[in-house]
XYZ file of C-alpha atoms in Angstrom:
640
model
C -8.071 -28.072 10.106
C -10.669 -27.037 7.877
C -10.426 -23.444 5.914
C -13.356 -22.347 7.473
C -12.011 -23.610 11.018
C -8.886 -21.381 10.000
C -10.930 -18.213 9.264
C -12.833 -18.769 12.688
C -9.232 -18.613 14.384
C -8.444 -15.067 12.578
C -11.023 -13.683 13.391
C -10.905 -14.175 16.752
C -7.464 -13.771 17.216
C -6.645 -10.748 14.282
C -7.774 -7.614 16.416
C -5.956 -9.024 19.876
C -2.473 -9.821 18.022
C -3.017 -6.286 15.913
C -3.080 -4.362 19.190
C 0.149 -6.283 20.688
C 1.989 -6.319 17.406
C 1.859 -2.429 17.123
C 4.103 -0.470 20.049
C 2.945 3.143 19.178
C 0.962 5.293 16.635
C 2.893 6.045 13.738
C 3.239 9.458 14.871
C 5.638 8.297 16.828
C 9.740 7.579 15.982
C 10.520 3.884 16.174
C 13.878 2.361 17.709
C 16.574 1.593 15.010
C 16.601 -2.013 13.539
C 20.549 -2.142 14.848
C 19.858 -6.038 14.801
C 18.938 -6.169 11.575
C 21.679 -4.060 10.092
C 24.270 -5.652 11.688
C 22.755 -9.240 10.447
C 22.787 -7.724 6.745
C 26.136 -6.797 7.358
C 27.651 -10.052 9.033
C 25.605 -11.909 6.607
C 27.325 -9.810 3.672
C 31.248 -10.550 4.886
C 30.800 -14.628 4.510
C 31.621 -13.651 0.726
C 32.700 -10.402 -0.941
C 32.744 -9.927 -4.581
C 33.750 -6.258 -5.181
C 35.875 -3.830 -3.419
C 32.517 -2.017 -2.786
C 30.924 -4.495 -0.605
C 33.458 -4.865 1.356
C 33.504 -0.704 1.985
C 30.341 -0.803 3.366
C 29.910 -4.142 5.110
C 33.423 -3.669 6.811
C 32.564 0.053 7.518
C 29.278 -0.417 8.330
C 30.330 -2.999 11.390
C 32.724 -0.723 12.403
C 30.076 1.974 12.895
C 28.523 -1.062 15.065
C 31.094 -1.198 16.910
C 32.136 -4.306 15.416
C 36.082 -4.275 14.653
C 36.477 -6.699 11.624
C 40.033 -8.624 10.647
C 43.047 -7.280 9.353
C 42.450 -10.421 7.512
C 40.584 -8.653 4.818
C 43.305 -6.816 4.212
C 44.838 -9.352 1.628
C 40.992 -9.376 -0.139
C 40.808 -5.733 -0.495
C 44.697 -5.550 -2.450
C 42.620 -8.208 -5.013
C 39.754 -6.811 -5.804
C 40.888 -2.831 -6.149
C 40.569 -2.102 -10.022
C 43.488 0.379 -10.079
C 42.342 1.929 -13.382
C 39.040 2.824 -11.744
C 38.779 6.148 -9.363
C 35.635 4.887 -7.698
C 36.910 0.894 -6.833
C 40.028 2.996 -5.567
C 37.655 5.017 -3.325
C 36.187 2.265 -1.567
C 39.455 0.060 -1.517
C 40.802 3.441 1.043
C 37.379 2.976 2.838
C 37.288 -0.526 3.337
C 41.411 -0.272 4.543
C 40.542 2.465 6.676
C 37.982 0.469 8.446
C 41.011 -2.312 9.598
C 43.233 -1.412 12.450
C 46.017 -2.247 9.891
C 45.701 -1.989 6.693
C 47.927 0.083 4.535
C 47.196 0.508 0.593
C 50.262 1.581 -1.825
C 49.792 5.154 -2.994
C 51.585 5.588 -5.021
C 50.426 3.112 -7.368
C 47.265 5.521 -7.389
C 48.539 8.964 -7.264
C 48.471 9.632 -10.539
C 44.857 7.886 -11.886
C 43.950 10.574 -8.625
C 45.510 13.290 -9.861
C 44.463 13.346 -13.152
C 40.686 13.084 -12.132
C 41.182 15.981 -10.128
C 42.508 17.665 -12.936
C 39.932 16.391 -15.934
C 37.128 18.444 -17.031
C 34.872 15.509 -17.677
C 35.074 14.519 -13.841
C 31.405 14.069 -12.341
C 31.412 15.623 -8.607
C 30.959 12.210 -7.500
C 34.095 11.500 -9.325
C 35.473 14.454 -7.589
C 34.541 13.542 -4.215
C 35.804 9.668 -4.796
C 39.316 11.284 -5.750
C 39.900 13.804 -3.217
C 38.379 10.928 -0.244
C 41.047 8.124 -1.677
C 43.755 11.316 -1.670
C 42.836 11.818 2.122
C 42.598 8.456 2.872
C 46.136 7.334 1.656
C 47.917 10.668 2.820
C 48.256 12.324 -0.655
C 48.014 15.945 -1.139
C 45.232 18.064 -2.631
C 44.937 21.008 -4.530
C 41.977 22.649 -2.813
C 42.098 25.860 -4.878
C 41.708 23.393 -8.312
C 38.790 21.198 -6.323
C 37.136 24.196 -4.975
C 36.834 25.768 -8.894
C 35.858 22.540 -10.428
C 33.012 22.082 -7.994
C 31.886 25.562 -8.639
C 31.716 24.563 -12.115
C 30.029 21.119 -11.498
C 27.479 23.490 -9.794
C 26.458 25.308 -13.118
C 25.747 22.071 -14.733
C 24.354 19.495 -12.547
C 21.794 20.778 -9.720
C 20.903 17.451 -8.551
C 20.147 16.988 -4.962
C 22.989 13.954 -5.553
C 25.152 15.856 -7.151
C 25.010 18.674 -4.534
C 25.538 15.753 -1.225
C 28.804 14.929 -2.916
C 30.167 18.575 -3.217
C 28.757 18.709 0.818
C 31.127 15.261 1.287
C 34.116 16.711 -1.092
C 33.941 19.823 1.090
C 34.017 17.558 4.403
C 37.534 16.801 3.337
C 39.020 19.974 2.801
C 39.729 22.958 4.816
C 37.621 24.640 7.713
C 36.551 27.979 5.318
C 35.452 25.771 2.551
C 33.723 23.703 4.906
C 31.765 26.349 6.409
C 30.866 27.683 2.859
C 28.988 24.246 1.721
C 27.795 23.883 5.633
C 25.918 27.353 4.983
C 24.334 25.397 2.175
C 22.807 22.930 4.285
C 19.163 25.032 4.615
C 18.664 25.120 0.982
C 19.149 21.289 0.282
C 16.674 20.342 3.674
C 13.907 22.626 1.484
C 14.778 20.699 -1.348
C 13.235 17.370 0.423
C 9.819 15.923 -0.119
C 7.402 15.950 2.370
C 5.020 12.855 2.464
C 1.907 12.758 4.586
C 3.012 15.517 6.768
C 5.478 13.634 8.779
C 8.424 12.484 6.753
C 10.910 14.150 5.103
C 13.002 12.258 1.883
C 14.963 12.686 -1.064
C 13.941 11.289 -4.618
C 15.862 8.026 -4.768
C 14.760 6.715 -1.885
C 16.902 5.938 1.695
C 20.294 5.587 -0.164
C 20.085 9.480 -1.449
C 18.228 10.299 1.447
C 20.756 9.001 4.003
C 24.150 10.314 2.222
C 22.469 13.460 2.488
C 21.653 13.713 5.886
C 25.124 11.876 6.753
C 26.886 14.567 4.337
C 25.253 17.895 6.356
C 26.952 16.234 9.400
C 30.228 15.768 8.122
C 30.952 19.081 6.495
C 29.204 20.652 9.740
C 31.478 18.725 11.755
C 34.803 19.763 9.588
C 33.361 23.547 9.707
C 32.912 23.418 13.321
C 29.026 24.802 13.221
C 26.218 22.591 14.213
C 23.631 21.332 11.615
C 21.116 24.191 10.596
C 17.999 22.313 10.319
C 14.951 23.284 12.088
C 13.755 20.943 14.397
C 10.656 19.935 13.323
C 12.358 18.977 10.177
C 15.140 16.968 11.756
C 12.338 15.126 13.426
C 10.365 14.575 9.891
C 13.978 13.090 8.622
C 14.253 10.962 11.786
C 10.806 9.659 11.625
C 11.898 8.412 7.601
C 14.486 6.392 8.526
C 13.067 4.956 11.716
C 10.384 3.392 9.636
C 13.049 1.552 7.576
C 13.169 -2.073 9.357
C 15.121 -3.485 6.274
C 17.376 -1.779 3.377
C 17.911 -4.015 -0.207
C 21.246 -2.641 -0.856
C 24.489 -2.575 1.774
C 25.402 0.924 0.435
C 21.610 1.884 1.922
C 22.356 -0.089 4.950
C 25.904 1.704 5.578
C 25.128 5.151 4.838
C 21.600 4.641 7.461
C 24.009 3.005 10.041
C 26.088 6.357 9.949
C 23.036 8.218 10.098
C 21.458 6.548 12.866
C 24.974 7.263 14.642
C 24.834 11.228 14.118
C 21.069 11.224 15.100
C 22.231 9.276 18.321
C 25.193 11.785 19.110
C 24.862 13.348 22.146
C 27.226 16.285 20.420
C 24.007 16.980 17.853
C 20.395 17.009 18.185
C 18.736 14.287 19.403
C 15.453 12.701 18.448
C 14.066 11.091 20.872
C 12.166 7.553 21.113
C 9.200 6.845 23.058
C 8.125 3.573 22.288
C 5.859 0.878 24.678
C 8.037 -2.285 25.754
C 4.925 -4.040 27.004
C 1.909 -5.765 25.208
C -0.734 -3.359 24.510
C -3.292 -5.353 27.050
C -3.698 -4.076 29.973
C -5.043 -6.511 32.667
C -5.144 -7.664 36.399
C -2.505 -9.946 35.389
C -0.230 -6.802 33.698
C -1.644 -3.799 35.360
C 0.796 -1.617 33.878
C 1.963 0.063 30.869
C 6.064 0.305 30.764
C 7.511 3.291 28.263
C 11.023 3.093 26.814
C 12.802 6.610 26.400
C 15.396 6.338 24.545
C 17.719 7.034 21.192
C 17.414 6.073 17.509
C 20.227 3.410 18.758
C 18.146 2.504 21.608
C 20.431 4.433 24.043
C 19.536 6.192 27.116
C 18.864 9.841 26.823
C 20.144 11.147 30.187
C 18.000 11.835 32.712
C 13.922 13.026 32.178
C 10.723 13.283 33.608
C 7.965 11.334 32.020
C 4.056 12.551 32.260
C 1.155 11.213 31.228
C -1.001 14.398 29.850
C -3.731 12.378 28.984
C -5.393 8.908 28.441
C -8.664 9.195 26.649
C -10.778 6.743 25.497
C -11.443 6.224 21.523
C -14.796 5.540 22.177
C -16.230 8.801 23.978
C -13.133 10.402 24.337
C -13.583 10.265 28.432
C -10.123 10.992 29.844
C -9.746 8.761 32.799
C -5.905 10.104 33.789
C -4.519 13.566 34.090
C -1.263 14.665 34.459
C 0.022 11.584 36.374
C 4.127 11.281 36.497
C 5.562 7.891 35.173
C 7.771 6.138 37.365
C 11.686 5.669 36.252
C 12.474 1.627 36.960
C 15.846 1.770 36.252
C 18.909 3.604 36.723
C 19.514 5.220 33.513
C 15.729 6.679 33.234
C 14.899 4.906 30.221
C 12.215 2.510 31.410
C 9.436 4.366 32.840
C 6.076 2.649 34.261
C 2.683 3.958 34.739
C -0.044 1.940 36.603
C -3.576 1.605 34.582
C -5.254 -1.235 35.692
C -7.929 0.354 38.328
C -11.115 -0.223 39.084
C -12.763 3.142 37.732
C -11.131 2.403 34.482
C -13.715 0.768 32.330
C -12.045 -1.703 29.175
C -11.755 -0.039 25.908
C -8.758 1.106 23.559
C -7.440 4.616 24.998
C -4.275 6.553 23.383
C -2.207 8.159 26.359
C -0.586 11.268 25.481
C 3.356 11.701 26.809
C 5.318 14.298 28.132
C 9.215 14.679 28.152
C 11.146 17.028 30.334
C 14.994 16.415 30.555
C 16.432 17.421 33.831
C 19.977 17.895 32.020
C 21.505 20.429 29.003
C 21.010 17.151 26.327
C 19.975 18.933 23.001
C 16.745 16.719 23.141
C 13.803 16.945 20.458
C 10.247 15.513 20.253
C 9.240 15.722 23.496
C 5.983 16.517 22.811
C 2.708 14.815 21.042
C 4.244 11.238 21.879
C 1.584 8.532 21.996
C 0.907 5.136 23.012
C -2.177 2.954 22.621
C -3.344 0.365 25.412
C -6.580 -1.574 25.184
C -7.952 -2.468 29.410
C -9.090 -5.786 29.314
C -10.936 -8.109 31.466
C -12.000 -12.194 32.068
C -15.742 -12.660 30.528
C -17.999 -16.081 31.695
C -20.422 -17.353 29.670
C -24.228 -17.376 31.601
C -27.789 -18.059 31.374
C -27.107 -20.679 28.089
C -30.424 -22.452 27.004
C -31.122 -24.596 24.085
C -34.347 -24.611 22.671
C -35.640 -27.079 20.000
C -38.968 -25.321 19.210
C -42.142 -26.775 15.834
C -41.914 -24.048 13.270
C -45.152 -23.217 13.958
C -44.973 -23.033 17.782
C -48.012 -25.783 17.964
C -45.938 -27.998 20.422
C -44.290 -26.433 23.558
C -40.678 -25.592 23.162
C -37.928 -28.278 25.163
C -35.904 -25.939 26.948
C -31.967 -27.511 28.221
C -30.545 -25.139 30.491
C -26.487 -25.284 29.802
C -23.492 -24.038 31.995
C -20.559 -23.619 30.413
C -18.482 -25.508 29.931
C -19.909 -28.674 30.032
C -21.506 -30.380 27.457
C -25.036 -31.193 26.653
C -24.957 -35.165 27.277
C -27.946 -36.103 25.950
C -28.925 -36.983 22.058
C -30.774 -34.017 20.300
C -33.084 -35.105 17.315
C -34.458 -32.758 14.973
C -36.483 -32.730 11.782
C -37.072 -30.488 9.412
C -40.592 -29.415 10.895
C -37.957 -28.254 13.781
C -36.312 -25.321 14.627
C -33.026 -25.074 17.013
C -32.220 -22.069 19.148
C -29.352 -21.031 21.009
C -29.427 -18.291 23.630
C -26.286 -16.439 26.319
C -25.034 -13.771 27.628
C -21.588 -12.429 27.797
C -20.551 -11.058 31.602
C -17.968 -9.043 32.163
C -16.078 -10.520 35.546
C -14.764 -7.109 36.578
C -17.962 -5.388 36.520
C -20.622 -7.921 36.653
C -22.246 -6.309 33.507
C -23.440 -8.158 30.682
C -21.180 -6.450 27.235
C -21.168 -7.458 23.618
C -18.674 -8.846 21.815
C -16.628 -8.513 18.099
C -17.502 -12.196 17.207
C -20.241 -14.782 18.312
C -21.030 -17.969 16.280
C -22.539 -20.923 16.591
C -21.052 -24.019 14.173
C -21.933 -27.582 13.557
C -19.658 -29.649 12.231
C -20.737 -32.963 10.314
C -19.122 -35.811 11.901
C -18.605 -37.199 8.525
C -17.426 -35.375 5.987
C -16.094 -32.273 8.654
C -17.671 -29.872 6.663
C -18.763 -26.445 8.854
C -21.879 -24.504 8.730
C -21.481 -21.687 10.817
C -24.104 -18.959 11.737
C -24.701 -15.656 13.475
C -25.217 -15.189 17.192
C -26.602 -11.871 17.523
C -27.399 -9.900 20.676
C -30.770 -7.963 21.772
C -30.861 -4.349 22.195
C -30.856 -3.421 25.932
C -28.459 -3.863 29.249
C -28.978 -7.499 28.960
C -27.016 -7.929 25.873
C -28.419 -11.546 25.314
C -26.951 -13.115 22.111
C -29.690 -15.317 20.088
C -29.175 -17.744 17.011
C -31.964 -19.221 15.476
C -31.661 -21.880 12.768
C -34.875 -22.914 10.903
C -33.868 -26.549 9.523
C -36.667 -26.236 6.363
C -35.391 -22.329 5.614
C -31.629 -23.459 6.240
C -31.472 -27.025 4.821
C -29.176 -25.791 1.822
C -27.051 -24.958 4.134
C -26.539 -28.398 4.944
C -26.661 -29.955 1.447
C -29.850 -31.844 2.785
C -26.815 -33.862 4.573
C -28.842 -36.060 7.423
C -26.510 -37.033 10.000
C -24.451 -36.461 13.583
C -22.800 -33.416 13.938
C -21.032 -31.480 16.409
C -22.688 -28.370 17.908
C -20.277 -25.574 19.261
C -20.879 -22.092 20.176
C -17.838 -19.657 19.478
C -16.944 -16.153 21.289
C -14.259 -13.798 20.456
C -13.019 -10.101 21.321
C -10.144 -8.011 21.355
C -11.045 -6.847 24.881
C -11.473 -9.837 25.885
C -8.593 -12.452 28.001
C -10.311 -15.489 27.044
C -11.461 -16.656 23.935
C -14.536 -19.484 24.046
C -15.262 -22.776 21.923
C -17.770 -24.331 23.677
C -18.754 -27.203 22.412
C -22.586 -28.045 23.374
C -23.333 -30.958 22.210
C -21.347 -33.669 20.169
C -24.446 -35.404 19.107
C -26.848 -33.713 17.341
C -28.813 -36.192 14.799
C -30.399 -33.761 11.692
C -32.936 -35.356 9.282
C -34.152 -33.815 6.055
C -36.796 -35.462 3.958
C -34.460 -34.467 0.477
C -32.295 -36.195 -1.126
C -28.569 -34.885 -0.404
C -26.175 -33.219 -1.882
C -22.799 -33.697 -2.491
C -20.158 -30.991 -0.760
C -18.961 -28.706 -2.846
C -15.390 -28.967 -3.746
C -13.458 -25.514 -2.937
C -10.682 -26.594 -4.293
C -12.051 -26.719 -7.636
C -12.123 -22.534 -7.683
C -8.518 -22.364 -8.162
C -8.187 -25.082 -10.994
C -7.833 -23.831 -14.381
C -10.682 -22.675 -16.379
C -11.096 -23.836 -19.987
C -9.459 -21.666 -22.253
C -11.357 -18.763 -23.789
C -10.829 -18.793 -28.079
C -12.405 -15.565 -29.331
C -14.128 -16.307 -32.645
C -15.245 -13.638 -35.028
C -18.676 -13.116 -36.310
C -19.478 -15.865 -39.387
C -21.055 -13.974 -42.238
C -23.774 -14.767 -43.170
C -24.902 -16.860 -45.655
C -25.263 -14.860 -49.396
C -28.830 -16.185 -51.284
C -29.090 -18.062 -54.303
C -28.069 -16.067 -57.960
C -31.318 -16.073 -58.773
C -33.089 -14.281 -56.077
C -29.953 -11.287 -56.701
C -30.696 -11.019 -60.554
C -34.694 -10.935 -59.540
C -34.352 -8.350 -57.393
C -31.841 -6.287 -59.487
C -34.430 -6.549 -62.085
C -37.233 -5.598 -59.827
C -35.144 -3.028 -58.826
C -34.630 -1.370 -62.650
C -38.510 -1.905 -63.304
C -39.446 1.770 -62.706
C -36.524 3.163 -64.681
C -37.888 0.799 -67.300
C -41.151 1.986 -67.237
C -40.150 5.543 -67.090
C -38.280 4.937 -70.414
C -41.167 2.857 -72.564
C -43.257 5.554 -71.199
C -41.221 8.801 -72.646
C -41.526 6.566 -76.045
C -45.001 6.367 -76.385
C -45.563 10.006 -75.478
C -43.016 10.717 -78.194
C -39.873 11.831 -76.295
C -37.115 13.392 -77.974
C -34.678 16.115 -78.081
C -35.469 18.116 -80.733
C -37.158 20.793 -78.053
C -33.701 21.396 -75.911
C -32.815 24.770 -76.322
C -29.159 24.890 -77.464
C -26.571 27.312 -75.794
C -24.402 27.780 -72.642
C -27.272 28.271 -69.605
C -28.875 24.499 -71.231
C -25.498 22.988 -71.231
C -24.636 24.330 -67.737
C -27.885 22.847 -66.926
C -27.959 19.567 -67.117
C -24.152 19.571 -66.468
C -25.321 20.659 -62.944
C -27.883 18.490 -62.841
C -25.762 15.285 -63.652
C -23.216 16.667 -61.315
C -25.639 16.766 -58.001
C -26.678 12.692 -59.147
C -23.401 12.020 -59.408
C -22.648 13.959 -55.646
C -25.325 11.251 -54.276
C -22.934 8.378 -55.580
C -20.197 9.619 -53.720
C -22.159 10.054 -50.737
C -23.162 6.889 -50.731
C -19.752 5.527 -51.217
C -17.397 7.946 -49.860
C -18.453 10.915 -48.071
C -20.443 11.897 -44.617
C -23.813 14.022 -44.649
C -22.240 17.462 -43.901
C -19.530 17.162 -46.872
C -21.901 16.028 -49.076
C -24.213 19.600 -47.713
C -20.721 21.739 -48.371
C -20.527 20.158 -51.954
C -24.297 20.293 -52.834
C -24.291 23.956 -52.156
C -21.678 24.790 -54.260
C -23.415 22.657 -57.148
C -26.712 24.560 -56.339
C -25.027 28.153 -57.398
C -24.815 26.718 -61.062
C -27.736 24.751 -61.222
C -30.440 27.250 -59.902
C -29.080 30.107 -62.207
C -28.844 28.187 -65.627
C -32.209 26.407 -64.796
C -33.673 29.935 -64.031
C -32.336 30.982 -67.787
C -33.684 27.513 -69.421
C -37.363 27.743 -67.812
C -36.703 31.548 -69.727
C -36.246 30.504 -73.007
C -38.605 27.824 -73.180
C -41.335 30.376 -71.667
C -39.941 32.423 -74.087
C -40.565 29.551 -77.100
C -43.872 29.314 -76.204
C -44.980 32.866 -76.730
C -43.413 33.042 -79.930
C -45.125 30.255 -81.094
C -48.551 31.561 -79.578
């Protein structure tokens, strides 16, 4: 298969798999990818190489409801690093996950202890110690946690920092409980909102899922329920629904226990409306099935499903009104509402849902759930002619009337002097009217070398919707690298609302002559070769001229001053008329001081220093000048 062949085949098929690929709007919460997190998690216990892993792959199962081996057990007493609070923190998680597994505490108590009891403990330090004490049965001194947490408070404000004083206080008693559950309100404000809809902490779904799983837990121990507002729970829900896969197994546990709390019928429940069928709706599937359920894919109890609304993207026509879904099961999870009807024209629509649970389940987003469907139907190709036409319409056109989808049999001959046109029309089965599609070409394909030339069917204005393409064989021979030859002549149509897809081919033996010589195909491979390399190379300076011509035009150049000089001579220049005193000397000190500021503006400086320096040279110069023009005035009187 050619490239070209392969581009034909997206773009016929792109929009039709993009509708069925995608079950609901991304408004919309998305079922749980419990498959996939229980693959990362199975995958993970083939091999462990920390105590950590093994915390949250064997936990993380568990949450599954997956009980794994005592035979870990062994594994978990070899890879504990007992000088290390944290490895001794997961070592009591991981245990606790086996149905027996007991750890030695003693051989931690006092590495516990004296974290509890350092000032340089971090509060995830804290909340490792006072877990592993819990965990193995050792007492706590609450009254020594509870102050160094209030101190940790002070100093570290992180939202991190502030989950594990929310965890540490999960583990201690009821009234300290309910003092970090009141907390909970402040640390949802402290979330990031992103495009409206999702709510998230900065680190991403690791941070963002101990969080949420730490306002359970010390709700749970305080015996209040979560104090988040709704809406907000829903923008949380909506985050992690969109995570399909997690990179790290600490992600992947802590979203497991999530998606367990969010799935508790004891809390708040988001709730899932997602479409279990393709997104076509046809004769063949004339109905659109809807899937209430949990993040967990659970049923929700009991509820009422209606359809508000179905409107059509196009216009925006609503073609169904408060119509009830039908429950198909037992559980009322999988609901089904008929849309293939007659009155129903084919088009995308978005269906707006209802929820109503007939039960006290604490149930949220029941509202502004939507699906899309796209009604198709079964299209024929008619009223196909071929025309092979003179350029300048001297000679009568030959006219071969075509049904699809059999092929022209005959050999077609054309010259350049030629011109070949293709004409159709697209009917819709359902409605007997004549629509346009995404997509209508027409290819040959040279028999030879299988290269394509493909070109543009393109339909009239008007009900009749007739598709035309028109290739001129003088105006288009490029197209064909002046290739004479056989090639295949097929006609392709494509749409998303569309069942059938058509390749028609019309004729297998089409004979082209051009009078030029041809071509040879261009190689597309040859873009993606290597270029040649690119050397940047600097200007080459120019070429200096000959000594000669520089000490000629130097001397041309000091020919004026020169002749300025052999002239004061003969007009008896001398210095016997300077006036001598302190205004002269200031003078020409001035004056050789403002020649000598031109130097250094040539050399050195920029037009408005030189302006800053002249006018300070000025002051001098126009003063004594003044007082030398005096005296000489003065000289001349005298001598009058």
């Amino acid at each position: 298969m050619t490239s070209t062949s392969l581009m034909m085949i997206i773009l016929v098929i792109l929009p039709f798999y993009s509708w069925c690929a995608t079950p609901t709007v991304a408004a919309n919460l998305s079922p749980a990818n419990i498959d996939g997190l229980k693959a990362q998690f199975q995958t993970a216990m083939k091999s462990f190489s920390d105590v950590a892993s093994m915390h949250y792959t064997l936990a993380g199962v568990k949450e599954l409801g997956v009980v794994p081996p005592d035979t870990y057990c062994n594994d978990i007493k070899k890879l504990v690093d007992k000088s290390d609070v944290e490895s001794i923190f997961h070592a009591t998680e991981a245990a606790r996950a086996l149905a027996n597994c007991k750890l030695p505490a003693e051989e931690y108590r006092a590495l516990l202890t004296s974290t509890l009891q350092s000032d340089k403990s971090t509060t995830a330090d804290v909340y490792h110690a006072v877990r592993a004490s819990v965990n193995l049965g050792l007492n706590v001194d609450e009254s020594r946690v509870e102050k160094r947490l209030n101190a940790l408070a002070k100093t570290d404000d992180s939202v991190s920092s502030q989950g594990y004083a929310l965890l540490t206080g999960a583990q201690l008693s009821q009234p300290i409980a309910k003092f970090y559950a009141d907390t909970i309100n402040d640390l949802v404000q402290q979330a990031d909102e992103v495009d409206g809809r999702t709510l998230q902490y900065e680190g991403g779904v690791g941070t963002t899922a101990l969080l949420v799983n730490a306002f359970y837990e010390v709700a749970e121990k305080a015996g209040v329920p979560v104090k988040i507002d709704p809406k907000q729970l829903i923008k949380f829900a909506s985050y992690f629904s969109t995570k399909r896969h997690v990179a790290t197994l600490r992600s992947a546990y802590y979203l497991t226990k999530v998606f367990k709390y969010l799935s508790d019928r004891k809390n708040t429940i988001p709730v899932v409306v997602s479409r279990t069928t393709p997104a076509a709706v046809s004769a063949q599937n004339p109905s659109v099935f809807v899937s209430v359920s949990n993040l967990f894919g659970q049923p929700v109890g009991e509820i009422s499903v209606v359809a508000e609304s179905a409107k059509r993207k196009e216009d925006g026509a609503v073609v169904i009104s408060k119509q009830k879904l039908t429950a198909k099961d037992s559980t009322s999870s999988i609901f089904e509402l008929p849309f293939y009807d007659a009155k129903i024209p084919r088009g995308f629509y978005t269906i707006h849902l209802t929820l109503t649970p007939r039960g006290d389940e604490k149930l949220i987003g029941l509202t502004d759930n939507t699906i899309e469907v796209k009604v198709t139907s079964e299209a024929a190709l008619e009223n196909a002619e071929l025309n092979v036409a003179d350029r300048d319409s001297t000679a009568q056109a030959k006219t071969h009337k075509l049904t699809y989808p059999n092929a022209l049999s005959e050999k077609l001959d054309l010259h350049p002097h030629q011109k070949l046109i293709i004409k159709f029309q697209v009917k819709d089965k359902r409605t007997g009217e004549y629509v346009r599609t995404q997509q209508a070409f027409v290819r040959f394909t040279n028999k030879k070398s299988k290269k394509e030339i493909i070109y543009l069917a393109e339909a009239a204005s008007g009900a009749t919707a007739q598709y035309k393409a028109e290739i001129d064989l003088t105006s288009n021979a490029a197209d064909f690298r002046y290739q004479s030859g056989a090639y295949d002549l097929v006609v392709i149509v494509g749409d998303s609302l569309l069942q059938n897809a058509f390749e028609w081919k019309v004729n297998d033996n089409v004979q082209l002559t051009f009078h030029e010589d041809s071509l040879a195909d261009k190689n597309h491979q040859d873009l993606y070769l290597p270029r040649p390399e690119i050397i940047h190379q600097f200007r080459v300076e120019e070429k200096r001229p000959p000594t000669i011509v520089s000490l000629v035009f130097s001397a041309l150049t000091l020919l004026p001053l020169l002749i300025l000089l052999v002239s004061w001579l003969r007009l008896g220049f001398n210095l016997s008329g300077m006036p001598l005193g302190l205004s002269p000397l200031v003078f020409h000190v001035s004056h050789g001081a403002a020649f000598g500021l031109m130097f250094v503006y040539w050399k050195y400086l920029d037009m408005f220093q030189t302006i800053r320096y002249l006018a300070l040279i000025s002051i001098p110069l126009f003063l004594a000048g003044h007082r030398v023009l005096a005296i000489l005035a003065a000289r001349r009187e005298t001598k009058a």
